[in-house]
Structures are given as C-alpha cells and as structure tokens.
Coordinates of C-alpha atoms and ligand atoms in Angstrom, one line a residue:
M1 CA -14.1 16.2 10.5
N2 CA -15.5 14.2 8.1
N3 CA -13.9 11.9 5.6
E4 CA -13.8 14.1 2.2
D5 CA -12.0 16.9 4.6
L6 CA -9.6 14.6 6.2
F7 CA -8.1 13.1 2.8
K8 CA -8.3 17.0 1.7
K9 CA -6.5 18.0 4.6
V10 CA -3.9 14.6 4.5
V11 CA -3.1 15.7 0.4
S12 CA -2.6 19.8 1.2
H13 CA -0.3 18.3 4.6
C14 CA 1.8 16.0 2.5
K15 CA 2.6 19.1 0.3
E16 CA 3.0 21.6 3.4
Y17 CA 5.3 19.4 5.3
G18 CA 7.5 17.7 2.9
F19 CA 6.3 14.4 2.6
V20 CA 5.1 14.1 -1.2
F21 CA 5.3 16.6 -4.1
P22 CA 3.8 16.0 -7.5
S23 CA 6.3 14.9 -9.9
S24 CA 8.2 17.8 -11.7
E25 CA 6.0 20.5 -10.6
I26 CA 7.7 23.2 -11.8
Y27 CA 6.5 22.1 -15.7
D28 CA 2.8 21.2 -13.9
G29 CA 3.6 18.0 -12.9
L30 CA 2.9 14.5 -14.4
S31 CA -0.3 12.6 -14.1
A32 CA -0.4 10.0 -11.3
V33 CA 3.5 10.2 -10.6
Y34 CA 4.6 11.8 -7.3
D35 CA 8.4 12.2 -5.5
Y36 CA 8.9 12.0 -2.0
G37 CA 10.1 15.2 0.0
Q38 CA 12.5 15.2 3.1
N39 CA 9.8 13.5 5.9
G40 CA 8.1 11.4 3.1
V41 CA 11.6 9.6 2.3
E42 CA 12.4 9.1 5.9
L43 CA 8.6 7.4 6.5
R44 CA 8.7 5.5 3.3
N45 CA 12.1 3.9 4.4
N46 CA 10.7 2.9 7.8
I47 CA 7.5 1.4 6.6
R48 CA 10.0 -0.8 3.9
Q49 CA 12.3 -1.4 6.8
Y50 CA 9.7 -2.4 9.1
W51 CA 8.6 -4.9 6.3
W52 CA 11.9 -6.0 5.5
K53 CA 13.1 -6.9 8.7
A54 CA 10.0 -8.4 9.7
M55 CA 10.2 -10.9 6.6
T56 CA 13.7 -11.7 6.5
Q57 CA 15.1 -11.1 9.9
L58 CA 12.2 -12.3 12.0
Q59 CA 11.6 -15.5 9.9
S60 CA 14.6 -17.7 9.8
N61 CA 13.3 -19.3 6.0
I62 CA 13.0 -16.3 4.2
L63 CA 15.8 -14.9 2.3
G64 CA 15.9 -11.4 0.8
L65 CA 16.3 -10.6 -3.0
D66 CA 16.8 -7.3 -5.4
A67 CA 16.3 -8.3 -8.8
A68 CA 16.6 -5.9 -12.1
I69 CA 13.6 -3.6 -13.2
F70 CA 14.5 -4.9 -16.8
M71 CA 14.0 -8.6 -17.1
H72 CA 14.4 -11.1 -20.2
P73 CA 10.9 -10.0 -22.5
K74 CA 10.2 -14.1 -22.7
T75 CA 9.3 -13.5 -18.9
W76 CA 6.5 -11.6 -19.5
K77 CA 5.1 -13.8 -22.3
A78 CA 6.0 -16.9 -19.9
S79 CA 4.0 -14.8 -16.9
G80 CA 0.7 -14.1 -18.9
H81 CA 1.3 -10.2 -19.0
I82 CA 2.1 -9.6 -22.6
D83 CA -1.4 -11.1 -23.6
G84 CA -3.4 -10.7 -20.7
F85 CA -2.3 -7.6 -18.4
S86 CA -4.3 -5.0 -19.5
D87 CA -7.8 -3.1 -18.8
P88 CA -10.7 -2.3 -21.3
M89 CA -11.0 1.0 -22.3
I90 CA -13.1 3.6 -23.7
D91 CA -12.8 6.8 -25.0
N92 CA -15.6 10.0 -25.2
K93 CA -15.0 11.5 -28.5
D94 CA -16.0 14.9 -27.1
S95 CA -14.4 15.4 -24.0
K96 CA -11.2 13.5 -25.6
K97 CA -11.2 11.7 -21.6
R98 CA -10.1 8.0 -21.3
Y99 CA -11.8 5.2 -19.3
R100 CA -11.5 2.0 -18.3
A101 CA -14.9 0.5 -19.2
D102 CA -15.2 -1.9 -16.3
V103 CA -14.8 1.2 -14.0
L104 CA -17.9 3.1 -15.3
L105 CA -19.5 0.0 -15.6
E106 CA -18.6 -0.6 -11.9
E107 CA -19.6 3.0 -10.6
H108 CA -23.2 2.4 -12.6
Q109 CA -23.6 -0.7 -10.2
E110 CA -22.8 1.0 -7.3
K111 CA -25.3 3.8 -8.1
L112 CA -28.1 0.9 -8.7
S113 CA -26.6 -0.5 -5.1
A114 CA -27.4 2.9 -3.5
K115 CA -30.7 3.1 -5.1
A116 CA -31.9 -0.4 -3.9
H117 CA -30.3 0.3 -0.5
K118 CA -32.5 3.5 0.0
E119 CA -35.4 1.5 -1.0
V120 CA -34.7 -1.0 1.7
E121 CA -34.1 1.6 4.3
K122 CA -37.2 3.5 3.4
A123 CA -39.0 -0.1 4.2
R124 CA -37.4 -0.7 7.6
A125 CA -38.1 2.6 8.7
R126 CA -42.1 2.0 7.5
F127 CA -42.3 -1.5 9.0
G128 CA -40.3 -1.2 12.1
D129 CA -39.7 -4.7 13.9
S130 CA -41.4 -6.8 11.7
F131 CA -39.5 -5.6 8.3
D132 CA -37.9 -8.8 6.9
E133 CA -35.1 -7.7 5.2
A134 CA -34.2 -10.7 2.7
M135 CA -37.8 -11.3 1.6
Y136 CA -38.0 -7.4 0.8
R137 CA -35.3 -7.9 -1.3
T138 CA -36.6 -10.9 -2.9
T139 CA -40.3 -9.3 -3.9
N140 CA -40.0 -5.5 -3.9
T141 CA -40.5 -4.8 -7.7
R142 CA -38.4 -1.9 -7.6
V143 CA -35.8 -3.5 -5.7
V144 CA -35.8 -6.6 -7.8
E145 CA -35.2 -4.6 -11.0
Y146 CA -31.9 -2.9 -9.2
L147 CA -30.2 -6.0 -8.0
N148 CA -31.3 -7.7 -11.7
A149 CA -29.5 -4.9 -13.3
I150 CA -26.3 -5.0 -11.1
A151 CA -26.6 -8.9 -11.9
H152 CA -27.0 -8.8 -15.6
I153 CA -23.5 -5.9 -15.6
D154 CA -21.6 -8.4 -13.9
N155 CA -22.7 -11.2 -16.4
T156 CA -22.1 -9.6 -19.6
L157 CA -18.8 -7.9 -18.5
K158 CA -17.6 -11.3 -17.6
E159 CA -18.7 -13.0 -20.8
G160 CA -17.5 -10.1 -22.7
L161 CA -14.0 -10.2 -21.1
E162 CA -13.6 -13.8 -21.0
T163 CA -14.7 -13.8 -24.7
G164 CA -12.8 -11.0 -25.9
N165 CA -16.0 -9.7 -27.2
L166 CA -15.5 -6.1 -26.4
G167 CA -18.5 -4.9 -28.7
M168 CA -21.0 -6.5 -26.2
I169 CA -19.5 -4.5 -23.3
K170 CA -19.7 -0.8 -25.5
A171 CA -23.1 -2.3 -25.9
L172 CA -23.8 -2.4 -22.6
I173 CA -22.4 1.2 -21.8
E174 CA -25.0 2.5 -24.3
E175 CA -27.4 0.0 -23.3
L176 CA -27.1 1.6 -19.9
G177 CA -27.4 5.1 -21.2
I178 CA -23.7 5.8 -19.0
V179 CA -22.4 9.0 -19.8
C180 CA -18.9 11.2 -19.7
P181 CA -18.9 12.7 -16.7
V182 CA -16.8 15.4 -18.2
S183 CA -18.8 16.2 -21.3
G184 CA -22.4 14.8 -20.7
T185 CA -22.1 13.0 -24.2
K186 CA -22.7 9.0 -25.0
N187 CA -20.2 9.6 -27.7
W188 CA -18.0 6.2 -27.1
T189 CA -15.3 4.9 -29.1
D190 CA -15.2 1.2 -29.1
V191 CA -13.9 -0.5 -26.4
R192 CA -10.5 -1.5 -26.4
Q193 CA -7.8 -3.4 -24.6
F194 CA -5.2 -1.3 -23.6
N195 CA -1.9 -3.0 -22.0
L196 CA -0.4 -1.6 -18.6
M197 CA 2.9 -2.4 -19.3
Y198 CA 5.8 0.3 -20.6
S199 CA 7.6 -1.2 -23.0
T200 CA 11.0 0.4 -24.4
N201 CA 14.0 -1.1 -26.4
M202 CA 17.8 -2.2 -25.0
S203 CA 19.6 -1.6 -28.2
A204 CA 20.3 1.3 -29.8
V205 CA 18.7 0.5 -33.2
E206 CA 14.9 -0.3 -32.2
S207 CA 13.7 -3.7 -33.4
G208 CA 11.0 -5.9 -32.0
E209 CA 13.4 -8.6 -31.0
E210 CA 15.1 -6.4 -28.3
N211 CA 11.8 -5.0 -27.0
L212 CA 11.7 -4.9 -23.3
Y213 CA 9.7 -3.8 -20.4
L214 CA 9.4 -2.1 -17.3
R215 CA 8.1 -4.6 -14.8
P216 CA 4.8 -4.4 -13.4
E217 CA 5.3 -6.2 -10.5
T218 CA 8.1 -7.5 -8.4
A219 CA 7.0 -11.0 -8.1
Q220 CA 8.6 -12.3 -11.7
G221 CA 11.9 -11.4 -10.6
I222 CA 11.6 -13.8 -7.3
F223 CA 10.2 -16.5 -9.9
V224 CA 13.1 -16.6 -12.4
N225 CA 15.9 -16.6 -9.3
F226 CA 14.1 -19.3 -7.5
I227 CA 16.8 -21.8 -8.0
N228 CA 19.1 -19.4 -8.0
V229 CA 18.6 -18.3 -4.3
Q230 CA 17.4 -22.0 -3.7
K231 CA 20.8 -23.4 -4.3
S232 CA 23.0 -20.8 -3.0
G233 CA 21.1 -20.2 -0.3
R234 CA 21.0 -24.1 0.7
T235 CA 17.3 -23.8 1.5
K236 CA 14.8 -26.4 2.2
I237 CA 11.3 -26.3 1.3
P238 CA 8.9 -24.2 2.9
F239 CA 11.0 -21.4 2.3
G240 CA 10.2 -17.7 1.0
I241 CA 12.0 -15.2 -0.9
A242 CA 11.4 -11.5 0.0
Q243 CA 11.7 -8.5 -2.3
T244 CA 10.9 -4.8 -2.4
G245 CA 11.0 -2.3 -5.3
K246 CA 9.6 -0.1 -8.3
V247 CA 7.4 -1.0 -10.8
F248 CA 5.4 0.6 -13.7
R249 CA 2.0 0.4 -14.7
N250 CA 0.2 2.4 -17.2
E251 CA -3.1 2.8 -15.1
I252 CA -5.7 4.2 -17.1
V253 CA -8.0 5.6 -14.1
A254 CA -5.1 7.1 -12.1
R255 CA -6.7 8.8 -9.1
Q256 CA -6.8 9.5 -5.2
F257 CA -3.5 10.9 -4.9
I258 CA -0.9 7.9 -4.3
M259 CA -3.4 5.4 -3.8
R260 CA -3.1 4.6 -7.6
M261 CA 0.2 5.4 -9.6
K262 CA 1.8 4.6 -12.4
E263 CA 5.2 4.1 -11.1
F264 CA 4.8 3.0 -7.4
E265 CA 7.0 0.2 -5.0
Q266 CA 5.6 -3.2 -4.2
M267 CA 6.9 -5.1 -1.1
E268 CA 6.4 -8.9 -2.3
L269 CA 6.8 -12.3 -0.5
Q270 CA 6.6 -15.6 -2.9
F271 CA 6.9 -18.6 -0.5
F272 CA 7.5 -21.8 -1.9
C273 CA 5.8 -24.9 -0.5
K274 CA 5.1 -28.9 -0.9
P275 CA 2.2 -29.0 -3.2
G276 CA -1.0 -29.9 -0.6
S277 CA 0.3 -28.1 2.0
E278 CA -0.7 -24.6 0.1
L279 CA -3.7 -24.2 1.4
E280 CA -2.5 -23.8 5.3
W281 CA 0.1 -21.8 4.0
Y282 CA -2.0 -19.5 3.0
A283 CA -4.1 -19.2 6.2
Y284 CA -1.1 -18.4 8.2
W285 CA 0.4 -15.9 5.9
K286 CA -3.4 -14.7 5.9
E287 CA -3.2 -14.2 9.4
Q288 CA 0.3 -13.2 9.7
R289 CA -0.1 -10.1 7.5
L290 CA -3.1 -8.6 9.3
K291 CA -0.9 -9.0 12.3
W292 CA 1.9 -7.3 10.6
H293 CA -0.6 -4.0 10.2
L294 CA -2.3 -4.2 13.9
A295 CA 1.4 -4.3 15.6
L296 CA 1.4 -0.4 14.3
G297 CA -1.2 0.3 16.8
T298 CA -4.0 1.0 13.8
E299 CA -7.7 0.4 14.9
K300 CA -8.5 -3.7 14.3
N301 CA -12.1 -2.0 12.8
S302 CA -10.4 0.1 10.1
Y303 CA -9.0 -3.3 8.8
R304 CA -11.3 -6.1 6.8
Y305 CA -10.4 -9.4 4.7
H306 CA -12.2 -9.1 1.2
D307 CA -12.2 -13.0 0.1
H308 CA -12.0 -13.3 -3.2
V309 CA -15.0 -15.0 -4.6
K310 CA -14.4 -15.1 -8.8
L311 CA -10.4 -16.5 -8.6
A312 CA -7.9 -16.1 -11.1
H313 CA -7.5 -19.7 -13.3
Y314 CA -4.0 -20.2 -11.7
A315 CA -5.2 -19.4 -7.7
N316 CA -7.1 -21.7 -5.4
A317 CA -7.5 -18.9 -2.8
A318 CA -7.2 -15.3 -2.9
V319 CA -7.9 -12.3 -0.2
D320 CA -7.4 -8.9 0.1
I321 CA -6.8 -6.9 3.3
E322 CA -8.5 -4.0 2.9
F323 CA -8.4 -0.7 4.8
N324 CA -11.4 2.1 5.5
F325 CA -9.5 4.8 3.6
P326 CA -11.5 8.2 4.0
F327 CA -13.1 7.1 0.5
G328 CA -14.2 3.7 1.7
F329 CA -12.6 0.5 2.6
K330 CA -9.9 -0.3 -0.5
E331 CA -7.2 -3.1 -0.9
V332 CA -3.7 -2.2 0.2
E333 CA -2.8 -6.2 0.2
G334 CA -3.3 -8.9 -2.1
I335 CA -2.7 -12.8 -0.3
H336 CA -2.7 -15.3 -3.0
S337 CA -2.3 -18.8 -3.1
R338 CA -0.9 -19.3 -6.9
T339 CA -0.2 -22.6 -7.2
D340 CA 2.7 -24.1 -9.5
F341 CA 1.4 -21.9 -12.5
D342 CA 4.2 -19.1 -12.4
L343 CA 7.1 -21.7 -12.1
S344 CA 5.7 -24.3 -14.4
K345 CA 5.0 -21.4 -17.3
H346 CA 9.0 -20.7 -16.7
E347 CA 9.6 -24.0 -16.8
E348 CA 7.8 -24.5 -19.9
F349 CA 9.3 -21.1 -21.8
S350 CA 12.6 -21.3 -20.5
G351 CA 13.2 -25.1 -20.9
K352 CA 15.0 -24.9 -17.7
K353 CA 13.9 -27.2 -15.0
L354 CA 12.5 -25.5 -11.4
R355 CA 12.1 -28.1 -9.6
Y356 CA 12.7 -28.8 -5.8
F357 CA 14.4 -32.1 -4.8
D358 CA 13.4 -32.9 -2.0
P359 CA 16.1 -35.2 -0.2
E360 CA 13.6 -36.9 2.7
T361 CA 11.0 -38.3 0.2
N362 CA 13.4 -38.5 -2.5
E363 CA 11.1 -36.6 -4.7
S364 CA 11.2 -33.8 -7.4
Y365 CA 8.5 -31.4 -7.9
I366 CA 7.7 -27.9 -9.0
P367 CA 6.4 -26.4 -5.4
Y368 CA 3.8 -24.7 -4.5
V369 CA 3.5 -20.5 -3.9
V370 CA 1.8 -18.4 -1.7
E371 CA 2.4 -14.8 -2.4
T372 CA 1.6 -11.6 0.0
S373 CA 1.9 -8.5 -2.2
I374 CA 1.3 -5.0 -0.7
G375 CA 2.2 -1.4 -2.4
L376 CA 4.4 0.5 -0.2
D377 CA 2.9 3.8 -1.7
R378 CA -0.5 2.6 -0.7
M379 CA 1.0 2.0 2.9
F380 CA 2.5 5.1 3.4
L381 CA -1.1 6.6 2.6
L382 CA -2.7 4.5 5.1
T383 CA -0.3 5.3 7.4
L384 CA -0.8 8.7 7.3
C385 CA -4.8 8.4 7.0
A386 CA -4.7 7.0 9.7
A387 CA -2.4 9.1 11.8
Y388 CA -3.6 12.6 11.0
Q389 CA -5.4 14.2 13.7
E390 CA -6.5 17.6 14.6
E391 CA -7.1 18.2 18.4
A392 CA -8.1 21.1 20.3
V393 CA -5.5 22.5 23.1
D394 CA -5.3 25.2 25.9
G395 CA -6.4 28.7 24.9
G396 CA -9.1 27.3 21.6
E397 CA -5.8 26.4 19.9
V398 CA -5.8 23.5 17.4
R399 CA -2.7 21.5 16.8
T400 CA -2.3 19.0 14.1
V401 CA -0.5 15.8 15.0
L402 CA 0.3 12.8 13.2
K403 CA 0.1 9.8 15.3
L404 CA 2.4 7.7 13.7
H405 CA 4.2 4.7 15.5
P406 CA 7.3 6.1 17.1
A407 CA 9.6 3.5 15.0
L408 CA 8.1 5.1 11.6
A409 CA 8.4 8.4 12.4
P410 CA 10.4 10.3 10.1
V411 CA 12.5 12.7 13.0
K412 CA 12.7 10.5 16.2
A413 CA 13.6 13.6 18.3
A414 CA 13.8 17.5 18.2
I415 CA 17.0 18.9 20.1
L416 CA 15.4 22.5 21.2
P417 CA 17.7 25.1 23.1
L418 CA 15.0 27.1 24.8
V419 CA 16.7 30.5 24.0
K420 CA 19.7 31.0 21.3
K421 CA 21.8 32.2 24.4
D422 CA 23.6 31.5 27.6
G423 CA 25.2 28.2 26.5
L424 CA 22.2 26.6 25.7
P425 CA 22.9 26.1 22.2
E426 CA 25.8 24.7 22.5
M427 CA 24.7 22.2 24.9
A428 CA 22.2 21.2 22.4
E429 CA 24.8 20.8 19.8
K430 CA 26.4 18.4 22.1
I431 CA 23.5 15.9 22.6
Y432 CA 22.5 16.0 18.9
N433 CA 26.1 15.4 17.9
D434 CA 25.9 12.6 20.6
L435 CA 22.8 11.0 19.4
R436 CA 23.0 11.5 15.7
F437 CA 24.8 8.4 15.3
D438 CA 21.9 6.1 16.3
F439 CA 18.9 8.3 15.5
K440 CA 17.6 10.6 13.0
L441 CA 16.9 14.1 15.3
Y442 CA 16.2 17.7 14.4
I443 CA 17.9 20.4 15.8
E444 CA 16.3 24.0 16.0
D445 CA 16.8 27.5 17.9
K446 CA 14.2 29.1 15.8
D447 CA 10.9 30.7 17.0
S448 CA 9.2 29.9 20.4
I449 CA 9.0 26.9 21.9
G450 CA 5.3 26.7 21.3
K451 CA 5.8 26.9 17.6
R452 CA 8.5 24.4 17.3
Y453 CA 6.5 22.0 19.3
R454 CA 3.8 22.3 16.9
R455 CA 6.1 21.9 13.7
M456 CA 7.3 18.4 15.1
D457 CA 3.7 17.6 16.0
A458 CA 2.9 17.9 12.4
I459 CA 5.8 15.5 11.0
G460 CA 5.1 13.1 14.1
T461 CA 8.2 13.5 16.1
P462 CA 7.6 11.3 19.1
F463 CA 9.9 13.7 21.3
C464 CA 11.0 16.9 22.0
I465 CA 14.0 17.7 23.9
T466 CA 13.9 20.8 25.4
I467 CA 17.3 22.3 27.0
D468 CA 16.7 25.5 29.6
H469 CA 18.9 27.1 32.0
D470 CA 18.9 24.5 35.0
S471 CA 19.9 21.8 32.0
I472 CA 23.7 23.1 32.6
A473 CA 23.9 23.0 36.0
N474 CA 22.1 19.4 36.3
E475 CA 22.7 17.8 33.0
D476 CA 19.2 17.1 32.6
V477 CA 16.4 18.4 30.0
T478 CA 12.8 18.2 29.5
I479 CA 11.5 15.4 27.4
R480 CA 7.8 15.9 26.0
Y481 CA 6.0 13.3 24.6
R482 CA 3.8 13.8 21.4
D483 CA 1.0 12.4 22.0
T484 CA -0.2 13.4 25.4
M485 CA 2.2 16.5 25.5
E486 CA 3.2 15.4 28.7
Q487 CA 6.7 16.7 29.8
R488 CA 9.0 15.1 32.0
R489 CA 12.6 15.9 33.2
V490 CA 15.4 12.9 32.9
K491 CA 19.0 13.0 32.7
V492 CA 20.6 13.4 29.7
S493 CA 22.9 10.2 29.9
E494 CA 19.2 8.8 29.6
L495 CA 18.1 9.8 26.7
R496 CA 19.7 7.5 24.3
D497 CA 18.2 4.2 26.3
I498 CA 14.7 6.1 26.3
L499 CA 14.8 6.8 22.3
F500 CA 16.0 3.0 21.6
K501 CA 13.2 1.8 24.1
E502 CA 10.6 4.2 22.4
T503 CA 11.3 4.5 18.8
G504 CA 13.3 1.7 17.6
M505 CA 12.6 -0.7 15.4
S506 CA 13.2 -3.7 17.5
A507 CA 10.6 -3.1 20.0
L508 CA 8.2 -2.6 17.0
L509 CA 9.3 -6.2 15.9
Q510 CA 9.2 -7.6 19.5
K511 CA 5.3 -6.4 19.8
L512 CA 4.9 -8.5 16.5
A513 CA 6.4 -11.6 17.2
C514 CA 4.0 -11.3 20.3
I515 CA 0.6 -10.9 19.0
Ligands
LIG1 P1 -5.9 -3.0 -7.7 O1 -7.1 -3.7 -7.3 O2 -6.4 -1.6 -6.6 O3 -5.6 -2.6 -9.4 P2 -4.2 -5.3 -7.8 O4 -5.1 -6.5 -7.3 O5 -3.8 -5.0 -9.3 O6 -4.4 -3.7 -7.0 P3 -1.6 -5.8 -7.4 O7 -1.4 -6.4 -8.8 O8 -2.1 -7.4 -6.6 O9 -2.9 -5.0 -7.2 O10 -0.6 -5.4 -6.7 C1 -0.5 -5.5 -4.8 C2 -0.8 -4.5 -4.3 O11 0.3 -3.3 -5.2 C3 -2.1 -3.9 -3.9 O12 -2.5 -4.2 -3.2 C4 -1.7 -2.4 -3.8 O13 -1.3 -1.9 -2.4 C5 -0.5 -2.2 -4.9 N1 -1.0 -1.5 -5.7 C6 -1.5 -1.6 -7.0 N2 -1.8 -1.3 -8.2 C7 -1.1 0.0 -7.7 C8 -1.0 1.2 -8.3 N3 -1.4 1.5 -9.5 N4 -0.3 2.4 -7.3 C9 -0.4 2.4 -5.9 N5 -0.4 1.2 -5.6 C10 -0.7 0.1 -6.2

C-alpha cells in the first residue's frame, strides 16, 4: 500500500468505524472542523489520559491546571498574540481562493529542491563511485541556480516578514510566476497579515473594551496562574504545570484531515526552572518526550527531531518531534526553551510580581521556562496512521486491523457468545456485568463469529472473549489476541487479571518509566 492510499484509507476508516466525522455534516460540513465519534472519543480520551498521567502522576513535581478558554484581553497583548500571531495571506482574484503567501513560496521552494535533487541523482548515476556530491552542488550551473533561488526566497520572505514590507513578498510571488492552483492565473491581491485569533465579545453590547479572544494556545492560562499554583501547591523550583484543553486558530490553509484544524486540543507543560539551568531541562524534556512516544511501541525510525535553526526572539533552543505521516515527516510536538519572556511580559502588563523567592539562596527571580506542546488531534492521527494495517489471512481474505497499543484501544474486550441460545448469551451477559466496572467492553451476539472478530479488529479491540457450549460446564472461555489471532482457553476467573495486565494504563506507564 503506498502512502497516499494509506492516508485515504485511514480517513475513510475513521468515518466508517465511528472515529471521526466532519462537523455538522448534514449541512455539508464546516471546513477544518471535525467531530469524534463513539470510538474516536474513547481513543482520544485514552491518549489524553496517557499524557496526563505521564505528566502529573509519574512526575511528583508537576501539577495540573484547567484554565478557562476565555482570558482577560490584556493576556494576548502581553503574550504578543494580538500584534504578532498572524500569517501573511494572499487571495487569487479569479478563483477567490485564499492562500498563505509563505506556504505558496515554500511549495515553490520544494519544487526547486526536487529539481536540484533530480540533477544530483542523474549525475550520481553517470559518475558512479567517483561522484562527489558536495562538489557537484557547488559547481553545476543548474543546481547552483536552483539552490540560489531557494536561498533568495528564504531571504526575501524573512526580510519582508521582519520589516513588515509585505509588498516585497507579493513582488517575489510575481517574480517567480507562481500561479493559483485552482484558476491557474497570476491575478493576485496584495499580501496582508491575517491574525489567527477568533474574537468575540463578553457583554451583550459590542464595544472595543470588551473584545475577547478564543485562546489560540493553552500556555497563557498556565503563565497567568503561575503564582497561584506555586503558592497554593507550596512547590519549589524546578516544577511544572500541565494543562490540556481546546484552542482555536483561524488557519488559512486548513488541510490534511485533522492535521490542521481550526478547533483542536493541546496538551502543554510549562516547566519552571532556575535561570541558567534551562538548557539542561530542555535536554531532559527533549529526551523524555520522545520516550513517551516510543513507549507506545511505534517504530523508532518513524520519529525524528528537527532542531530549529532560526529561533523566535524569546527562545534560546527549540526542537520539533516529527513523525513520518503518510504525507512525510511533520511536526507533532514542539519543545521550546522560552527563557523568562512570558512571565516578564505578564509582570510588565499586569503590574503584579511574578517572581519566585528561593529560600535556599534568599534570591527572588523570574523563573525560566521549558515548554512541551503536543496537539492531541495530531497525536490521534499519528496513532491511527501507525496502527492501520491490512493483512492477508487464510482463504485469501484481507483483514483490516488497528494495532493500537491496548491501553489506548477504545474497547478493551468484546464478549461474544458463539450462538444466541443454550444459555450462552446469559453467560456472556454475566461476564460483561462483572467486568464492566473496570473496562470498556462490547457485547454482541449478532452475525457469525468471524464477522464479529473482523469488526473488533477494525476498531483495534485487543481481545475477543468467546463463550461456547463447553464454557457453561467448565467456567472457561476462549480469548483471542487481536495481533496474532492466537486463541487460548482461560478460566472466567482469570479474565480480570489478564485484562488489567494487558490493557491497563499502569502497564504502559511502567514501561515508560523503565525506558
Ligand atoms: P505548525 O507549524 O504545524 O502550524 P505550530 O508550530 O504553530 O504548528 P504550536 O503552536 O507549537 O504549533 O502548537 C503545538 C502543537 O499543536 C503542534 O506541534 C501540533 O501538534 C498542534 N497544532 C498546531 N496547530 C494545529 C492545528 N491547526 N490543528 C491541529 N493541531 C495543531
């Protein structure tokens, strides 16, 4: 299966099996907004729970928080979002489509880079072992031209954005002859900055004063509560505050399903430390966060770090954890060493001291912050892309199976009486009623057992528990393993322990603590 096919299949699987639906679909949907169905909500809750417990339960110095989505408007002035949280956009007058000017330019760069790569590969084939790639890249006229054009785009875009000279960016789009993918024309509007925050107002009467924003990140709720949590929790530095919650961004280029949404959820940690120790903590969290991903059993090669070369003005180190999605390596999580930028700004704008008094040194200072920020929905997509498999089984049939980590699986076990008579459904019901207090289960007596197994494979249920005629006399059942399809006879009294051991969150957390 090629990557494009895989992605299409994951998207349609999500709809067919109740993981993700387009929002308000009966009204033709809403662009880049999605709803989670019966299986999606369970999977998403489990991913969130894994993150939450890894942060606030495994780490004694991390405390949780749930701040409101609405915040005082000054928050966003202080954080820089009112002035700087924007994307440069451009419209095509013929197709009426809106694009991010920087994305149009980046796509053009990708084309140039592919052309340069093609030239290099042709030369490699021609020269064989004696090929010196570095030399070729600096001497071959065509390759040099492509690489210079890429650098020219980088420099012009950077200068245009930094100086606010958006005319330069439009001129560059025209100079490169970039056309609208829909109309095919170069009939562009000027480039304008477009703030990504959604605004609303608090009072019934609209007035500038009351203008509110839907938060575009959860981090600011943590910064404004830093003193509240530190004092009420009597915590000493270093310590962290963890939060998950909905955020809203008016993304201009929303695409790739739930990869880029207008309403999504973040899981963020702000870790407060002593100035000067931040790079050590940054290295710690960089490693720790990758471990969190790998404990789920995803292949190591599917992940990579992407260190930022160009840093935001407030950061002194930044890295993305990228995953190899079917459309290439893309960011799933960002780790940033944010210095004391945010707390200093909030101190300045609020006039309230946001300092920590260190009883050991008798010093008072604004802590430095290391942030880890992951999108829950992007992690959801990653989890499905990594889990989706089609396998040939006996009889030339193909089964679709989601090889989800059992702790994340929406349903832990299906209870399946072989037939709808002879007391088997009653015994199934009894097992279900006994185990439902501890596990999310599914009980079904319709259709052949083979069909029922396939449906459970498709939603990633790790165990199917089948009750047959021998079960009644022997108090035992057959337990089928999703990944191997192996079947084992076990006593009914063993089921609880097996499910706890194999599907419980604690086994996953223990694994995380050991790697
Ligand atoms: P990108 O470069 O992809 O726009 P970003 O650098 O703006 O992401 P952050 O502001 O660092 O992202 O947000 C942290 C995480 O939130 C990202 O790593 C990603 O997983 C997730 N995220 C960001 N924007 C979106 C979105 N529009 N839809 C879904 N998830 C998102």
